[in-house]
mmCIF file of C-alpha atoms and ligand atoms in Angstrom:
data_model
loop_
_atom_site.group_PDB
_atom_site.id
_atom_site.type_symbol
_atom_site.label_atom_id
_atom_site.label_comp_id
_atom_site.label_asym_id
_atom_site.label_seq_id
_atom_site.Cartn_x
_atom_site.Cartn_y
_atom_site.Cartn_z
ATOM 1 C CA MET A 1132 -96.316 118.980 93.097
ATOM 2 C CA ASP A 1133 -95.350 116.461 90.629
ATOM 3 C CA LYS A 1134 -97.491 117.691 87.526
ATOM 4 C CA ILE A 1135 -99.332 120.381 86.493
ATOM 5 C CA THR A 1136 -101.215 120.721 83.262
ATOM 6 C CA VAL A 1137 -102.507 123.464 81.042
ATOM 7 C CA ILE A 1138 -105.184 122.935 78.673
ATOM 8 C CA GLY A 1139 -104.860 125.152 75.559
ATOM 9 C CA ALA A 1140 -101.527 126.102 74.105
ATOM 10 C CA GLY A 1141 -102.526 129.352 72.672
ATOM 11 C CA HIS A 1142 -101.853 133.006 73.942
ATOM 12 C CA VAL A 1143 -102.779 132.596 77.466
ATOM 13 C CA GLY A 1144 -101.800 128.708 77.769
ATOM 14 C CA ALA A 1145 -98.226 128.920 76.559
ATOM 15 C CA THR A 1146 -97.635 132.075 78.994
ATOM 16 C CA ALA A 1147 -98.910 130.166 81.959
ATOM 17 C CA ALA A 1148 -97.116 127.263 81.312
ATOM 18 C CA GLN A 1149 -94.142 129.254 80.920
ATOM 19 C CA ARG A 1150 -94.232 131.005 83.987
ATOM 20 C CA ILE A 1151 -95.287 127.666 85.765
ATOM 21 C CA ALA A 1152 -91.994 126.393 84.533
ATOM 22 C CA GLU A 1153 -89.866 129.188 85.348
ATOM 23 C CA ARG A 1154 -90.974 129.366 88.861
ATOM 24 C CA GLU A 1155 -90.648 125.547 89.120
ATOM 25 C CA LEU A 1156 -94.048 125.206 90.518
ATOM 26 C CA ALA A 1157 -94.172 121.540 89.731
ATOM 27 C CA ARG A 1158 -91.393 118.760 88.436
ATOM 28 C CA GLU A 1159 -93.368 118.671 85.045
ATOM 29 C CA VAL A 1160 -95.509 120.743 83.205
ATOM 30 C CA VAL A 1161 -97.938 119.420 80.218
ATOM 31 C CA LEU A 1162 -99.244 121.468 77.639
ATOM 32 C CA VAL A 1163 -102.179 119.784 75.934
ATOM 33 C CA ASP A 1164 -103.929 121.136 72.723
ATOM 34 C CA ILE A 1165 -105.979 119.774 69.592
ATOM 35 C CA LEU A 1166 -103.783 121.234 67.267
ATOM 36 C CA GLU A 1167 -101.029 118.768 66.027
ATOM 37 C CA GLY A 1168 -97.480 119.699 67.144
ATOM 38 C CA VAL A 1169 -98.239 123.240 68.617
ATOM 39 C CA PRO A 1170 -97.927 121.972 72.196
ATOM 40 C CA GLN A 1171 -95.180 120.068 71.577
ATOM 41 C CA GLY A 1172 -93.381 122.721 69.762
ATOM 42 C CA LYS A 1173 -93.929 125.384 72.231
ATOM 43 C CA ALA A 1174 -93.281 123.243 75.084
ATOM 44 C CA LEU A 1175 -89.745 122.050 73.449
ATOM 45 C CA ASP A 1176 -89.161 125.679 72.803
ATOM 46 C CA GLN A 1177 -89.898 126.312 76.735
ATOM 47 C CA TRP A 1178 -87.751 123.358 77.715
ATOM 48 C CA GLU A 1179 -84.592 124.450 75.789
ATOM 49 C CA SER A 1180 -84.955 127.951 77.692
ATOM 50 C CA ALA A 1181 -84.360 125.996 80.945
ATOM 51 C CA PRO A 1182 -80.715 125.998 80.750
ATOM 52 C CA VAL A 1183 -80.693 129.790 80.418
ATOM 53 C CA GLU A 1184 -83.312 130.605 82.432
ATOM 54 C CA GLY A 1185 -82.043 128.001 85.292
ATOM 55 C CA PHE A 1186 -85.246 125.926 85.890
ATOM 56 C CA ASP A 1187 -85.684 122.079 86.249
ATOM 57 C CA THR A 1188 -89.273 121.851 85.547
ATOM 58 C CA MET A 1189 -89.788 119.775 82.528
ATOM 59 C CA VAL A 1190 -92.178 121.176 80.119
ATOM 60 C CA THR A 1191 -93.874 118.462 77.534
ATOM 61 C CA GLY A 1192 -96.572 118.813 75.003
ATOM 62 C CA ALA A 1193 -99.505 116.387 74.269
ATOM 63 C CA GLN A 1194 -102.989 115.916 72.436
ATOM 64 C CA SER A 1195 -103.899 113.056 74.555
ATOM 65 C CA TYR A 1196 -105.070 113.396 78.296
ATOM 66 C CA GLU A 1197 -103.158 110.217 78.990
ATOM 67 C CA ASP A 1198 -100.046 112.003 79.423
ATOM 68 C CA THR A 1199 -101.720 114.561 81.963
ATOM 69 C CA ALA A 1200 -102.878 111.587 84.109
ATOM 70 C CA GLY A 1201 -101.992 112.387 87.846
ATOM 71 C CA SER A 1202 -101.753 116.319 87.673
ATOM 72 C CA GLY A 1203 -102.376 118.238 90.878
ATOM 73 C CA VAL A 1204 -103.744 121.108 89.126
ATOM 74 C CA TYR A 1205 -105.120 121.735 85.672
ATOM 75 C CA VAL A 1206 -105.071 125.264 84.206
ATOM 76 C CA VAL A 1207 -108.211 125.378 81.525
ATOM 77 C CA THR A 1208 -107.520 127.905 78.598
ATOM 78 C CA ALA A 1209 -109.019 125.788 75.730
ATOM 79 C CA GLY A 1210 -111.611 127.744 73.930
ATOM 80 C CA LEU A 1211 -112.266 129.731 70.851
ATOM 81 C CA ALA A 1212 -112.144 133.312 70.343
ATOM 82 C CA ARG A 1213 -115.210 135.428 69.255
ATOM 83 C CA LYS A 1214 -114.782 135.544 65.329
ATOM 84 C CA PRO A 1215 -116.440 138.154 63.226
ATOM 85 C CA GLY A 1216 -120.304 137.369 62.410
ATOM 86 C CA MET A 1217 -120.245 134.899 65.443
ATOM 87 C CA SER A 1218 -122.881 135.966 68.284
ATOM 88 C CA ARG A 1219 -122.010 135.626 71.986
ATOM 89 C CA ASP A 1220 -124.454 132.647 72.014
ATOM 90 C CA ASP A 1221 -122.450 130.897 69.263
ATOM 91 C CA LEU A 1222 -119.496 131.478 71.267
ATOM 92 C CA LEU A 1223 -121.451 130.544 74.805
ATOM 93 C CA GLN A 1224 -122.221 127.020 72.838
ATOM 94 C CA LYS A 1225 -118.866 126.416 71.392
ATOM 95 C CA ASN A 1226 -117.051 126.962 74.421
ATOM 96 C CA THR A 1227 -119.669 125.041 76.663
ATOM 97 C CA GLN A 1228 -118.759 121.860 74.178
ATOM 98 C CA ILE A 1229 -115.043 122.431 74.581
ATOM 99 C CA ILE A 1230 -115.043 123.063 78.459
ATOM 100 C CA ALA A 1231 -117.637 119.918 78.705
ATOM 101 C CA GLY A 1232 -114.881 117.725 76.742
ATOM 102 C CA VAL A 1233 -112.183 118.872 78.505
ATOM 103 C CA ALA A 1234 -113.720 118.484 82.336
ATOM 104 C CA GLU A 1235 -114.855 114.940 81.483
ATOM 105 C CA GLN A 1236 -110.894 114.154 80.488
ATOM 106 C CA ILE A 1237 -109.785 115.495 83.651
ATOM 107 C CA LYS A 1238 -112.316 113.519 85.337
ATOM 108 C CA LEU A 1239 -111.177 110.325 83.709
ATOM 109 C CA HIS A 1240 -107.429 110.911 84.169
ATOM 110 C CA SER A 1241 -107.001 112.799 87.311
ATOM 111 C CA PRO A 1242 -110.122 112.593 89.703
ATOM 112 C CA ASP A 1243 -108.329 114.495 92.412
ATOM 113 C CA ALA A 1244 -107.252 117.400 90.249
ATOM 114 C CA ILE A 1245 -108.121 120.992 91.136
ATOM 115 C CA ILE A 1246 -109.044 122.741 88.180
ATOM 116 C CA VAL A 1247 -108.434 126.686 87.441
ATOM 117 C CA MET A 1248 -110.618 127.790 84.931
ATOM 118 C CA VAL A 1249 -109.502 130.639 82.601
ATOM 119 C CA THR A 1250 -111.873 130.322 79.649
ATOM 120 C CA ASN A 1251 -114.286 132.930 78.885
ATOM 121 C CA PRO A 1252 -117.286 133.835 80.031
ATOM 122 C CA LEU A 1253 -115.246 132.753 83.053
ATOM 123 C CA ASP A 1254 -118.226 132.120 85.673
ATOM 124 C CA VAL A 1255 -120.441 130.107 83.327
ATOM 125 C CA MET A 1256 -117.216 128.024 81.987
ATOM 126 C CA ALA A 1257 -116.272 127.328 85.833
ATOM 127 C CA TYR A 1258 -119.968 126.204 86.215
ATOM 128 C CA VAL A 1259 -119.804 123.784 83.296
ATOM 129 C CA ALA A 1260 -116.447 122.121 84.714
ATOM 130 C CA LYS A 1261 -117.854 121.554 87.707
ATOM 131 C CA GLU A 1262 -121.093 119.980 86.586
ATOM 132 C CA VAL A 1263 -119.302 117.863 84.248
ATOM 133 C CA ALA A 1264 -116.490 116.804 86.065
ATOM 134 C CA GLY A 1265 -118.727 116.369 89.444
ATOM 135 C CA PHE A 1266 -115.807 117.968 91.774
ATOM 136 C CA PRO A 1267 -116.660 119.606 94.907
ATOM 137 C CA ARG A 1268 -116.465 123.408 94.733
ATOM 138 C CA GLU A 1269 -113.007 123.003 96.547
ATOM 139 C CA ARG A 1270 -111.693 121.803 93.407
ATOM 140 C CA VAL A 1271 -113.119 124.445 90.600
ATOM 141 C CA ILE A 1272 -111.914 128.084 90.894
ATOM 142 C CA GLY A 1273 -112.253 130.624 88.361
ATOM 143 C CA MET A 1274 -109.490 133.114 87.422
ATOM 144 C CA ALA A 1275 -111.079 136.801 87.251
ATOM 145 C CA GLY A 1276 -110.658 138.907 90.287
ATOM 146 C CA ILE A 1277 -106.785 138.748 90.188
ATOM 147 C CA LEU A 1278 -106.858 140.065 86.659
ATOM 148 C CA ASP A 1279 -109.405 142.928 87.415
ATOM 149 C CA THR A 1280 -107.609 144.035 90.768
ATOM 150 C CA ALA A 1281 -104.037 143.845 88.827
ATOM 151 C CA ARG A 1282 -105.643 146.015 85.973
ATOM 152 C CA PHE A 1283 -107.062 148.439 88.702
ATOM 153 C CA ARG A 1284 -103.688 148.433 90.945
ATOM 154 C CA SER A 1285 -101.548 148.876 87.744
ATOM 155 C CA PHE A 1286 -103.537 151.999 87.061
ATOM 156 C CA ILE A 1287 -103.519 153.541 90.330
ATOM 157 C CA ALA A 1288 -99.764 153.060 90.474
ATOM 158 C CA MET A 1289 -99.290 154.907 87.355
ATOM 159 C CA GLU A 1290 -101.396 157.561 88.420
ATOM 160 C CA LEU A 1291 -99.889 158.284 91.709
ATOM 161 C CA ASN A 1292 -96.281 157.365 90.609
ATOM 162 C CA VAL A 1293 -96.124 154.648 93.480
ATOM 163 C CA SER A 1294 -94.949 150.892 93.654
ATOM 164 C CA VAL A 1295 -97.893 148.564 92.520
ATOM 165 C CA GLU A 1296 -96.588 146.168 95.191
ATOM 166 C CA ASP A 1297 -98.003 148.850 97.755
ATOM 167 C CA ILE A 1298 -101.485 149.066 96.384
ATOM 168 C CA GLN A 1299 -104.225 146.578 97.732
ATOM 169 C CA ALA A 1300 -107.559 146.393 96.056
ATOM 170 C CA LEU A 1301 -110.624 144.212 96.150
ATOM 171 C CA VAL A 1302 -113.141 143.773 93.325
ATOM 172 C CA LEU A 1303 -115.896 141.138 93.481
ATOM 173 C CA GLY A 1304 -118.972 139.875 90.903
ATOM 174 C CA GLY A 1305 -118.422 138.512 87.573
ATOM 175 C CA HIS A 1306 -115.629 139.090 85.344
ATOM 176 C CA GLY A 1307 -115.786 141.939 83.091
ATOM 177 C CA ASP A 1308 -118.489 144.724 82.753
ATOM 178 C CA SER A 1309 -120.423 143.730 85.720
ATOM 179 C CA MET A 1310 -117.576 143.569 88.223
ATOM 180 C CA VAL A 1311 -117.959 145.240 91.521
ATOM 181 C CA PRO A 1312 -114.859 147.066 92.792
ATOM 182 C CA ILE A 1313 -114.977 147.492 96.647
ATOM 183 C CA VAL A 1314 -113.560 151.078 96.687
ATOM 184 C CA SER A 1315 -113.513 151.407 100.345
ATOM 185 C CA THR A 1316 -111.173 148.481 100.762
ATOM 186 C CA VAL A 1317 -108.648 150.055 98.130
ATOM 187 C CA SER A 1318 -105.386 150.922 99.946
ATOM 188 C CA VAL A 1319 -101.801 152.368 99.079
ATOM 189 C CA GLY A 1320 -99.427 151.192 101.721
ATOM 190 C CA GLY A 1321 -101.886 151.003 104.246
ATOM 191 C CA ILE A 1322 -103.278 154.523 103.334
ATOM 192 C CA PRO A 1323 -107.242 154.355 101.992
ATOM 193 C CA LEU A 1324 -107.218 155.553 98.520
ATOM 194 C CA SER A 1325 -109.671 158.336 98.845
ATOM 195 C CA GLN A 1326 -106.950 160.227 100.801
ATOM 196 C CA LEU A 1327 -104.956 160.231 97.950
ATOM 197 C CA MET A 1328 -107.149 160.688 94.986
ATOM 198 C CA SER A 1329 -110.239 162.447 93.899
ATOM 199 C CA ALA A 1330 -113.231 160.618 93.911
ATOM 200 C CA ASP A 1331 -113.559 161.665 90.348
ATOM 201 C CA ARG A 1332 -110.397 160.053 89.244
ATOM 202 C CA ILE A 1333 -110.950 156.822 91.194
ATOM 203 C CA GLU A 1334 -114.201 156.521 89.289
ATOM 204 C CA ALA A 1335 -112.387 156.912 86.086
ATOM 205 C CA LEU A 1336 -109.821 154.587 86.791
ATOM 206 C CA VAL A 1337 -112.784 151.809 87.810
ATOM 207 C CA GLU A 1338 -114.116 152.723 84.531
ATOM 208 C CA ARG A 1339 -111.048 151.882 82.537
ATOM 209 C CA THR A 1340 -110.597 148.551 84.628
ATOM 210 C CA ARG A 1341 -114.175 147.597 83.800
ATOM 211 C CA LYS A 1342 -113.234 148.077 80.102
ATOM 212 C CA GLY A 1343 -109.627 146.906 80.470
ATOM 213 C CA GLY A 1344 -110.019 143.541 78.456
ATOM 214 C CA GLY A 1345 -111.555 145.717 75.631
ATOM 215 C CA GLU A 1346 -108.907 148.210 75.662
ATOM 216 C CA ILE A 1347 -106.335 145.497 74.889
ATOM 217 C CA VAL A 1348 -108.606 143.881 72.346
ATOM 218 C CA LYS A 1349 -108.825 146.962 70.458
ATOM 219 C CA LEU A 1350 -104.954 147.597 70.406
ATOM 220 C CA LEU A 1351 -104.020 144.428 69.663
ATOM 221 C CA GLY A 1352 -106.397 144.141 66.700
ATOM 222 C CA THR A 1353 -106.607 140.179 66.872
ATOM 223 C CA GLY A 1354 -106.703 138.491 69.781
ATOM 224 C CA SER A 1355 -107.192 139.272 73.563
ATOM 225 C CA ALA A 1356 -105.186 139.874 76.617
ATOM 226 C CA TYR A 1357 -102.874 137.364 77.796
ATOM 227 C CA TYR A 1358 -99.769 138.261 79.777
ATOM 228 C CA ALA A 1359 -101.857 139.519 82.898
ATOM 229 C CA PRO A 1360 -104.389 136.726 82.421
ATOM 230 C CA SER A 1361 -101.784 134.018 82.511
ATOM 231 C CA SER A 1362 -100.223 136.026 85.565
ATOM 232 C CA GLY A 1363 -103.517 135.738 87.403
ATOM 233 C CA ALA A 1364 -103.656 131.992 86.570
ATOM 234 C CA VAL A 1365 -100.270 131.380 87.895
ATOM 235 C CA GLN A 1366 -100.654 133.094 91.083
ATOM 236 C CA MET A 1367 -103.630 130.760 91.915
ATOM 237 C CA VAL A 1368 -101.685 127.786 90.769
ATOM 238 C CA GLU A 1369 -98.702 129.012 93.105
ATOM 239 C CA ALA A 1370 -101.025 129.653 96.067
ATOM 240 C CA ILE A 1371 -102.170 125.836 95.660
ATOM 241 C CA ALA A 1372 -98.911 124.205 94.848
ATOM 242 C CA ARG A 1373 -97.009 126.120 97.842
ATOM 243 C CA ASN A 1374 -100.077 125.622 100.306
ATOM 244 C CA LYS A 1375 -99.850 129.279 100.764
ATOM 245 C CA MET A 1376 -103.124 130.136 101.843
ATOM 246 C CA ARG A 1377 -103.249 133.455 99.986
ATOM 247 C CA VAL A 1378 -106.635 135.643 99.970
ATOM 248 C CA LEU A 1379 -107.248 136.333 96.536
ATOM 249 C CA PRO A 1380 -110.348 137.696 94.608
ATOM 250 C CA CYS A 1381 -111.346 134.172 92.621
ATOM 251 C CA ALA A 1382 -114.502 133.051 91.116
ATOM 252 C CA ALA A 1383 -115.988 130.352 93.685
ATOM 253 C CA TRP A 1384 -119.204 128.453 93.826
ATOM 254 C CA LEU A 1385 -121.240 130.279 96.482
ATOM 255 C CA GLU A 1386 -123.056 128.391 98.809
ATOM 256 C CA GLY A 1387 -125.022 130.820 100.693
ATOM 257 C CA GLU A 1388 -121.983 133.478 101.226
ATOM 258 C CA PHE A 1389 -123.244 137.047 100.524
ATOM 259 C CA GLY A 1390 -126.485 135.833 100.565
ATOM 260 C CA LEU A 1391 -125.934 134.112 97.023
ATOM 261 C CA ASP A 1392 -126.264 130.666 96.234
ATOM 262 C CA GLY A 1393 -125.798 128.212 93.263
ATOM 263 C CA LEU A 1394 -123.366 130.388 90.981
ATOM 264 C CA PHE A 1395 -119.778 130.833 90.483
ATOM 265 C CA LEU A 1396 -119.022 134.725 91.349
ATOM 266 C CA GLY A 1397 -115.676 136.678 91.893
ATOM 267 C CA VAL A 1398 -115.403 136.770 96.041
ATOM 268 C CA PRO A 1399 -112.173 136.874 98.271
ATOM 269 C CA CYS A 1400 -111.089 133.264 98.522
ATOM 270 C CA LYS A 1401 -108.370 131.532 100.642
ATOM 271 C CA LEU A 1402 -106.486 129.277 98.352
ATOM 272 C CA GLY A 1403 -104.261 126.555 99.510
ATOM 273 C CA ARG A 1404 -103.134 122.697 98.869
ATOM 274 C CA GLY A 1405 -107.213 121.969 99.026
ATOM 275 C CA GLY A 1406 -107.878 124.498 96.315
ATOM 276 C CA LEU A 1407 -110.775 126.698 97.904
ATOM 277 C CA GLU A 1408 -109.913 126.675 101.153
ATOM 278 C CA GLY A 1409 -112.615 129.354 102.054
ATOM 279 C CA VAL A 1410 -114.635 132.086 100.964
ATOM 280 C CA ILE A 1411 -114.446 135.320 103.210
ATOM 281 C CA GLU A 1412 -117.145 137.433 103.605
ATOM 282 C CA VAL A 1413 -116.890 141.218 103.828
ATOM 283 C CA GLU A 1414 -119.511 144.144 104.652
ATOM 284 C CA LEU A 1415 -120.840 145.768 101.666
ATOM 285 C CA SER A 1416 -122.598 149.130 101.427
ATOM 286 C CA ASP A 1417 -126.254 148.818 100.230
ATOM 287 C CA GLU A 1418 -125.087 149.990 96.664
ATOM 288 C CA GLU A 1419 -122.414 147.580 96.434
ATOM 289 C CA ARG A 1420 -124.839 144.688 97.720
ATOM 290 C CA SER A 1421 -127.011 145.804 94.911
ATOM 291 C CA ALA A 1422 -124.330 145.945 92.421
ATOM 292 C CA LEU A 1423 -123.368 142.477 93.556
ATOM 293 C CA GLU A 1424 -126.903 141.145 93.058
ATOM 294 C CA ALA A 1425 -126.820 142.472 89.509
ATOM 295 C CA SER A 1426 -123.876 140.962 88.612
ATOM 296 C CA ALA A 1427 -125.200 137.597 90.051
ATOM 297 C CA ALA A 1428 -128.231 137.929 87.807
ATOM 298 C CA ALA A 1429 -126.110 138.666 84.602
ATOM 299 C CA VAL A 1430 -124.211 135.417 85.372
ATOM 300 C CA ARG A 1431 -127.433 133.498 86.242
ATOM 301 C CA GLY A 1432 -128.816 134.982 82.708
ATOM 302 C CA THR A 1433 -125.829 133.373 80.820
ATOM 303 C CA MET A 1434 -126.204 130.174 82.901
ATOM 304 C CA GLU A 1435 -129.855 129.944 81.460
ATOM 305 C CA MET A 1436 -128.604 129.995 78.092
ATOM 306 C CA LEU A 1437 -126.660 126.725 78.475
ATOM 307 C CA GLN A 1438 -127.331 123.569 76.914
ATOM 308 C CA LEU A 1439 -125.378 121.031 78.883
HETATM 309 N N1 APR B 879 -108.909 121.007 73.732
HETATM 310 C C1 APR B 879 -107.673 121.634 73.862
HETATM 311 N N2 APR B 879 -107.194 122.550 73.428
HETATM 312 C C2 APR B 879 -108.357 123.367 72.342
HETATM 313 C C3 APR B 879 -109.478 122.827 72.554
HETATM 314 C C4 APR B 879 -109.922 121.575 73.046
HETATM 315 N N3 APR B 879 -111.279 121.027 72.877
HETATM 316 N N4 APR B 879 -110.445 123.837 71.609
HETATM 317 C C5 APR B 879 -109.717 124.739 71.414
HETATM 318 N N5 APR B 879 -108.494 124.561 71.878
HETATM 319 C C6 APR B 879 -107.046 125.588 71.804
HETATM 320 C C7 APR B 879 -106.921 126.056 70.448
HETATM 321 O O1 APR B 879 -106.399 125.347 69.570
HETATM 322 C C8 APR B 879 -106.001 127.304 70.992
HETATM 323 O O2 APR B 879 -104.579 126.933 70.527
HETATM 324 O O3 APR B 879 -107.311 126.728 72.699
HETATM 325 C C9 APR B 879 -106.363 127.567 72.438
HETATM 326 C C10 APR B 879 -106.838 128.972 72.681
HETATM 327 O O4 APR B 879 -105.768 129.710 72.476
HETATM 328 P P1 APR B 879 -106.149 131.399 71.954
HETATM 329 O O5 APR B 879 -107.132 131.237 70.787
HETATM 330 O O6 APR B 879 -104.643 131.561 71.645
HETATM 331 O O7 APR B 879 -107.097 131.933 72.791
HETATM 332 P P2 APR B 879 -106.262 132.767 74.485
HETATM 333 O O8 APR B 879 -105.996 134.093 74.005
HETATM 334 O O9 APR B 879 -105.124 131.806 75.026
HETATM 335 O O10 APR B 879 -107.614 132.592 75.317
HETATM 336 C C11 APR B 879 -107.815 131.561 75.725
HETATM 337 O O11 APR B 879 -108.699 132.373 77.905
HETATM 338 O O12 APR B 879 -108.807 134.513 78.738
HETATM 339 C C12 APR B 879 -109.430 133.444 78.194
HETATM 340 O O13 APR B 879 -111.052 134.754 76.799
HETATM 341 C C13 APR B 879 -110.223 133.774 76.765
HETATM 342 O O14 APR B 879 -111.433 132.511 76.621
HETATM 343 C C14 APR B 879 -110.233 132.890 76.039
HETATM 344 C C15 APR B 879 -109.012 131.851 76.829
#
């Protein structure tokens, strides 16, 4: 891939750009922000690490989208963090405006690009981008499930003292509180988790995963998680850039899968050169199905508050 753009040169965006460059997923990475000098400064600093880290991906910074023209993928992390006194609704409206503006520019300068949405509230911001850009569902995908499963997998690895690499997990649904972990699919080196951990401990780790974002926010004092979120976004970019056909939990626009239609929700997705190459359905228990429906209702509730 020639060019990948990251919108928002904050914590998540800058870390994502660095990981993309270090893995040489494109010839060039462009970092865009409204702040004067910040994307240029971070990009130059990253590029100056290239001789030591040994990568040839050029990193540049910009305020203007003209410099991003022809990008194959846009990772969108632009947004406002919630400030004291700001309601969730205020944040929703602000980020909606920001993402609508970003999507318009992407459409104008790179009409064939794939958008990887990271800004929260994730499922709804992915919808805003899809509506405004007018892209088909193959080319707008949200990063959520990879982060939620990574948290879950990291907690399981700590508890069992085994390699994180051997843990497979699947989380469906909306990002955050309403996520739906499919515990029956979790395995450790192919062994079902239920054979290695008590139901109580599994439930405790599920609960910790559900509140994983909040745990980091509390520890940091200001700001929210960015190392793991940027890893999740870059894994999606890598699957697309290297046409890997990876099966990853991502937020996809549903058109009847899981009996749901007309919203973004976390589901198992196949990612390759075309972006979303397919949604893979899994059998759910009655309990999992009703949890997924509740999660969908929560996402729809937020969608209804939008003023697009
Ligand atoms: N265009 C480009 N960049 C913008 C715009 C815009 N219209 N509006 C804001 N930004 C930039 C800000 O200037 C800031 O540099 O987006 C960046 C956001 O960075 P941070 O505040 O550091 O936030 P970050 O921790 O990176 O999180 C970004 O990702 O995981 C989600 O919930 C998180 O929605 C949040 C997003």
